[in-house]
């Protein structure tokens, strides 16, 4: 039976009458006992499934690997586990993604769960300095995963202490097994396209038509008259050039690959062992290219794991993981290098010269006709590259002091070196006025984790089982960073820092953070009927003031399996009816760069003397956030667990929320870290798994479903005052990451003017933007989400599919004011093709107001393209994440080939997407993100693969 990993550290006993102890029969008799699934609990402790309490979710390594085009774990978890939602800011291969476990834990602090690999926490997130996005977890090879477990409640996470409030993700890697050497080789190759169509730009005739309407509405003439005036030069040379142009450039096509982007994933492994020694070794290669040119992620990995039984008392385990990755990223947002700015380029500007070389604009200015650059040329001339080397070693030694008393020592260093180089050519773009630009960053992380664990377990009679563990853990992170920026290069092909002659900037810094803690875990169960788990931990953190460094964390819970009591013991239908309850106190630590000290930096030159500037404002009262999770759940198994159902209610309260409170610049810093309030996440989780058909004439069918609700609210703020930044608000009673903007009411069908609701909600409307009130308009976090998965097999054939969904969140298009400008910017920036749905007397019920050169201000003075819900879209979606069709050759078919199994498969990832809001032009994977920000498009991948087993 495949191993599942569930990580828990707590439970609380249900106290019920003595009569419940009297049983007619036990289900664990020798005649009915099955091999129980072995699970690993917090800090390597082991339990059977029936001994566990708490709320966890598990995903097999095979399921993670089925989403092979996801370079990192966080992107592959979408829709897999109840209560867990993921979001991706960009389609950049190897880019960052977010995981949220039971809601958003913090505002400015940490909301990502910590990552544990084989019992040891590792680095996570974007560790680069000058890349638009990156993800250190992309340097892990999912083919080495045995399973992934997500810990969600206090009883599961409290033993990890001060930084486990946002949840814990535990990865268990594959290991060797006793027996002959087993080998496997896999190869998968495919092609990727945009997952959704994405925004289309205007072509020349469409843009000319839109401009003609904008001119005609401005001058009160007909569109044909506007065209004539423009062509004859009576509106100026720029309009004459536009309307007389016969060029029709496809900027989007020039920035992306024809025929799709190449994808490749190859792996080989070897494992085996004896009574004394087992081993597992693997080698992997991953190559993913974006559909947008000059964006890619390549990775080589190697894992070597050895378990050695030195004696009857001593066992030693070593695990060495090596990875090297090479990633090219592209700018996002408003950067000139961003190829998604094809929406801003004029279709009347040529992309290429007659000889096929890139057109670089006016020779005098080096720019195109609208003062922008050739984004296709910049893709070829410039680059931003990051090369990452990661070495992770995990040494564990276990010694059996007494038959029931075991000591375990863990030492796990992690070394990460990141080299980043950004080059802007002197030939075109931002680098031209500088004579070329080169930026170089070198970042080194050295982290280590040390654990000392003493475990004692005993059994009294056949029914009473006790386990206790004492744990000491220390973790330290040491960061060193050097950087330099230079300009003026002699020739474009010279692309090393020493070839640039003027140093415009240089520097270096270091940061050291450490933590230490002591924990105790207690477990008791009575015949797997009544379960008790308790845990406590005390942590000390280095980046807080004395008196605030220490914290105490704990959990308690209860579980009772009613199916093992009368009258259920004789039931042939009910195999499990477990009720569980837990509560605890967990920490949510500050980010490593968040420090509450008054700090200064001497990095300015003042007439040859060192000058100081304020970096941080002192706050000796700052403390980490506290999270108090409550959980109650029920787990039901029917027909020997052929059908399982789980439901849970959670209530997770965060107190002492940390926020960067805005300050006046006169105080020397823009913000001050402050504990400002409280927040609550609550909701329900449901999951069902059913083996509908089980080896019925060779046919098997399994179906799974999970669904979660989430209600997030700010319950307390400092002085009960709103905190408003840009178009977001923190307000008591509202969700975190709530949009606070006027509400768009559409277009006045009588005259084409813009309309907004006066009160920001409904009812009376106005055509004057200044009369529209701001109001909360939804949040970035989905309120209902989950997934469906199914597996169907018949003899050698198998079909696997997985779908995820999310509802209730909003996505803001932060470039909509430029690209839906209603005439304000249309002359310079053509914008979306969706602008063509604009008001005319014959089309009164249009999406957009009538275009007017200079902008449509309605009855006010502010144009219609100002911030409002006009550019806020519903993020509701359904996505087919995985569809795999495979055939396995076994037995006689491959006899005498040396193979034990041969699998050939077709695989699709993200191949179908449904979006509720037909006006949303960006990918719904932006959930959890505030805005689209012109990021690279996520991709759908079609691939063909083969797995060979020896």
Tab-separated table of N, CA, C and O in Angstrom, residues 289-333:
chain	number	residue	atom	x	y	z
A	289	UNK	N	9.858	26.878	-21.796
A	289	UNK	CA	9.941	28.170	-22.447
A	289	UNK	C	8.578	28.836	-22.436
A	289	UNK	O	7.544	28.173	-22.581
A	290	UNK	N	8.574	30.140	-22.286
A	290	UNK	CA	7.329	30.894	-22.356
A	290	UNK	C	6.915	31.063	-23.804
A	290	UNK	O	7.747	31.025	-24.719
A	291	UNK	N	5.634	31.264	-24.029
A	291	UNK	CA	5.145	31.581	-25.353
A	291	UNK	C	5.680	32.943	-25.801
A	291	UNK	O	5.781	33.228	-26.994
A	292	UNK	N	6.059	33.780	-24.850
A	292	UNK	CA	6.669	35.074	-25.145
A	292	UNK	C	8.181	34.871	-25.249
A	292	UNK	O	8.808	34.248	-24.388
A	293	UNK	N	8.765	35.398	-26.298
A	293	UNK	CA	10.183	35.152	-26.579
A	293	UNK	C	11.106	35.654	-25.473
A	293	UNK	O	10.819	36.626	-24.796
A	294	UNK	N	12.235	34.956	-25.333
A	294	UNK	CA	13.319	35.310	-24.412
A	294	UNK	C	12.934	35.157	-22.942
A	294	UNK	O	13.502	35.808	-22.069
A	295	UNK	N	11.989	34.284	-22.681
A	295	UNK	CA	11.614	33.947	-21.301
A	295	UNK	C	11.651	32.430	-21.169
A	295	UNK	O	10.964	31.722	-21.912
A	296	UNK	N	12.451	31.934	-20.227
A	296	UNK	CA	12.562	30.482	-20.072
A	296	UNK	C	13.042	30.139	-18.671
A	296	UNK	O	13.513	30.999	-17.917
A	297	UNK	N	12.927	28.840	-18.349
A	297	UNK	CA	13.465	28.298	-17.095
A	297	UNK	C	14.012	26.916	-17.390
A	297	UNK	O	13.307	26.042	-17.902
A	298	UNK	N	15.297	26.705	-17.073
A	298	UNK	CA	15.957	25.419	-17.268
A	298	UNK	C	16.546	24.985	-15.930
A	298	UNK	O	17.060	25.806	-15.175
A	299	UNK	N	16.483	23.678	-15.674
A	299	UNK	CA	16.922	23.184	-14.360
A	299	UNK	C	17.533	21.790	-14.497
A	299	UNK	O	17.022	20.931	-15.219
A	300	UNK	N	18.627	21.586	-13.754
A	300	UNK	CA	19.223	20.256	-13.592
A	300	UNK	C	19.212	19.938	-12.100
A	300	UNK	O	19.598	20.773	-11.278
A	301	UNK	N	18.764	18.733	-11.737
A	301	UNK	CA	18.701	18.350	-10.327
A	301	UNK	C	19.295	16.959	-10.120
A	301	UNK	O	19.316	16.121	-11.035
A	302	UNK	N	19.766	16.741	-8.918
A	302	UNK	CA	20.247	15.422	-8.526
A	302	UNK	C	19.941	15.210	-7.055
A	302	UNK	O	20.141	16.112	-6.234
A	303	UNK	N	19.419	14.039	-6.728
A	303	UNK	CA	19.138	13.678	-5.338
A	303	UNK	C	19.799	12.342	-5.024
A	303	UNK	O	19.727	11.405	-5.831
A	304	UNK	N	20.450	12.262	-3.869
A	304	UNK	CA	21.097	11.025	-3.436
A	304	UNK	C	20.761	10.800	-1.960
A	304	UNK	O	21.154	11.598	-1.101
A	305	UNK	N	20.047	9.734	-1.692
A	305	UNK	CA	19.550	9.449	-0.343
A	305	UNK	C	19.979	8.044	0.068
A	305	UNK	O	19.752	7.077	-0.673
A	306	UNK	N	20.588	7.940	1.249
A	306	UNK	CA	21.084	6.655	1.753
A	306	UNK	C	20.633	6.470	3.193
A	306	UNK	O	20.766	7.391	4.018
A	307	UNK	N	20.083	5.301	3.490
A	307	UNK	CA	19.752	4.898	4.864
A	307	UNK	C	20.647	3.716	5.231
A	307	UNK	O	20.641	2.685	4.545
A	308	UNK	N	21.400	3.884	6.327
A	308	UNK	CA	22.349	2.843	6.725
A	308	UNK	C	22.073	2.421	8.163
A	308	UNK	O	22.074	3.243	9.076
A	309	UNK	N	21.846	1.135	8.362
A	309	UNK	CA	21.634	0.573	9.693
A	309	UNK	C	22.979	0.095	10.213
A	309	UNK	O	23.441	-1.012	9.907
A	310	UNK	N	23.631	0.970	10.986
A	310	UNK	CA	24.987	0.671	11.459
A	310	UNK	C	25.000	-0.455	12.471
A	310	UNK	O	25.964	-1.224	12.549
A	311	UNK	N	23.948	-0.552	13.293
A	311	UNK	CA	23.838	-1.607	14.288
A	311	UNK	C	22.374	-1.729	14.666
A	311	UNK	O	21.511	-1.029	14.129
A	312	UNK	N	22.098	-2.607	15.613
A	312	UNK	CA	20.712	-2.739	16.074
A	312	UNK	C	20.232	-1.479	16.764
A	312	UNK	O	19.028	-1.254	16.899
A	313	UNK	N	21.160	-0.628	17.200
A	313	UNK	CA	20.790	0.584	17.916
A	313	UNK	C	20.961	1.856	17.087
A	313	UNK	O	20.311	2.870	17.366
A	314	UNK	N	21.809	1.828	16.088
A	314	UNK	CA	22.156	3.038	15.359
A	314	UNK	C	21.687	2.978	13.907
A	314	UNK	O	21.910	1.986	13.207
A	315	UNK	N	21.050	4.065	13.447
A	315	UNK	CA	20.649	4.223	12.049
A	315	UNK	C	21.053	5.615	11.580
A	315	UNK	O	20.836	6.609	12.266
A	316	UNK	N	21.639	5.705	10.393
A	316	UNK	CA	22.108	6.977	9.835
A	316	UNK	C	21.466	7.191	8.464
A	316	UNK	O	21.425	6.269	7.645
A	317	UNK	N	20.976	8.392	8.245
A	317	UNK	CA	20.371	8.749	6.962
A	317	UNK	C	21.046	9.991	6.415
A	317	UNK	O	21.228	10.978	7.139
A	318	UNK	N	21.433	9.939	5.148
A	318	UNK	CA	21.967	11.123	4.480
A	318	UNK	C	21.154	11.392	3.229
A	318	UNK	O	20.746	10.467	2.518
A	319	UNK	N	20.911	12.661	2.979
A	319	UNK	CA	20.149	13.075	1.802
A	319	UNK	C	20.818	14.325	1.230
A	319	UNK	O	20.880	15.355	1.897
A	320	UNK	N	21.328	14.231	0.022
A	320	UNK	CA	22.006	15.347	-0.626
A	320	UNK	C	21.247	15.717	-1.890
A	320	UNK	O	21.092	14.900	-2.797
A	321	UNK	N	20.763	16.971	-1.939
A	321	UNK	CA	20.034	17.479	-3.102
A	321	UNK	C	20.853	18.587	-3.764
A	321	UNK	O	21.271	19.543	-3.106
A	322	UNK	N	21.076	18.451	-5.059
A	322	UNK	CA	21.816	19.434	-5.831
A	322	UNK	C	20.921	19.957	-6.944
A	322	UNK	O	20.184	19.189	-7.585
A	323	UNK	N	20.979	21.266	-7.197
A	323	UNK	CA	20.173	21.847	-8.271
A	323	UNK	C	20.893	23.047	-8.855
A	323	UNK	O	21.561	23.804	-8.135
A	324	UNK	N	20.736	23.201	-10.162
A	324	UNK	CA	21.271	24.376	-10.843
A	324	UNK	C	20.240	24.804	-11.880
A	324	UNK	O	19.772	23.989	-12.684
A	325	UNK	N	19.859	26.080	-11.849
A	325	UNK	CA	18.827	26.566	-12.766
A	325	UNK	C	19.299	27.813	-13.484
A	325	UNK	O	20.134	28.576	-12.981
A	326	UNK	N	18.739	28.005	-14.656
A	326	UNK	CA	19.044	29.155	-15.498
A	326	UNK	C	17.715	29.736	-15.963
A	326	UNK	O	16.935	29.046	-16.621
A	327	UNK	N	17.460	30.987	-15.621
A	327	UNK	CA	16.160	31.588	-15.907
A	327	UNK	C	16.323	32.956	-16.550
A	327	UNK	O	17.093	33.787	-16.070
A	328	UNK	N	15.599	33.185	-17.630
A	328	UNK	CA	15.476	34.499	-18.235
A	328	UNK	C	14.088	35.043	-17.932
A	328	UNK	O	13.077	34.364	-18.200
A	329	UNK	N	14.038	36.228	-17.355
A	329	UNK	CA	12.756	36.862	-17.062
A	329	UNK	C	12.595	38.127	-17.897
A	329	UNK	O	13.567	38.674	-18.429
A	330	UNK	N	11.357	38.578	-18.003
A	330	UNK	CA	11.032	39.806	-18.729
A	330	UNK	C	10.349	40.766	-17.776
A	330	UNK	O	9.637	40.351	-16.854
A	331	UNK	N	10.550	42.037	-17.996
A	331	UNK	CA	9.942	43.047	-17.132
A	331	UNK	C	8.421	42.986	-17.214
A	331	UNK	O	7.842	42.542	-18.215
A	332	UNK	N	7.765	43.451	-16.150
A	332	UNK	CA	6.310	43.562	-16.159
A	332	UNK	C	5.918	45.013	-15.932
A	332	UNK	O	6.758	45.915	-15.917
A	333	UNK	N	4.617	45.243	-15.740
A	333	UNK	CA	4.144	46.589	-15.461
A	333	UNK	C	4.440	47.552	-16.601
A	333	UNK	O	4.375	47.219	-17.779
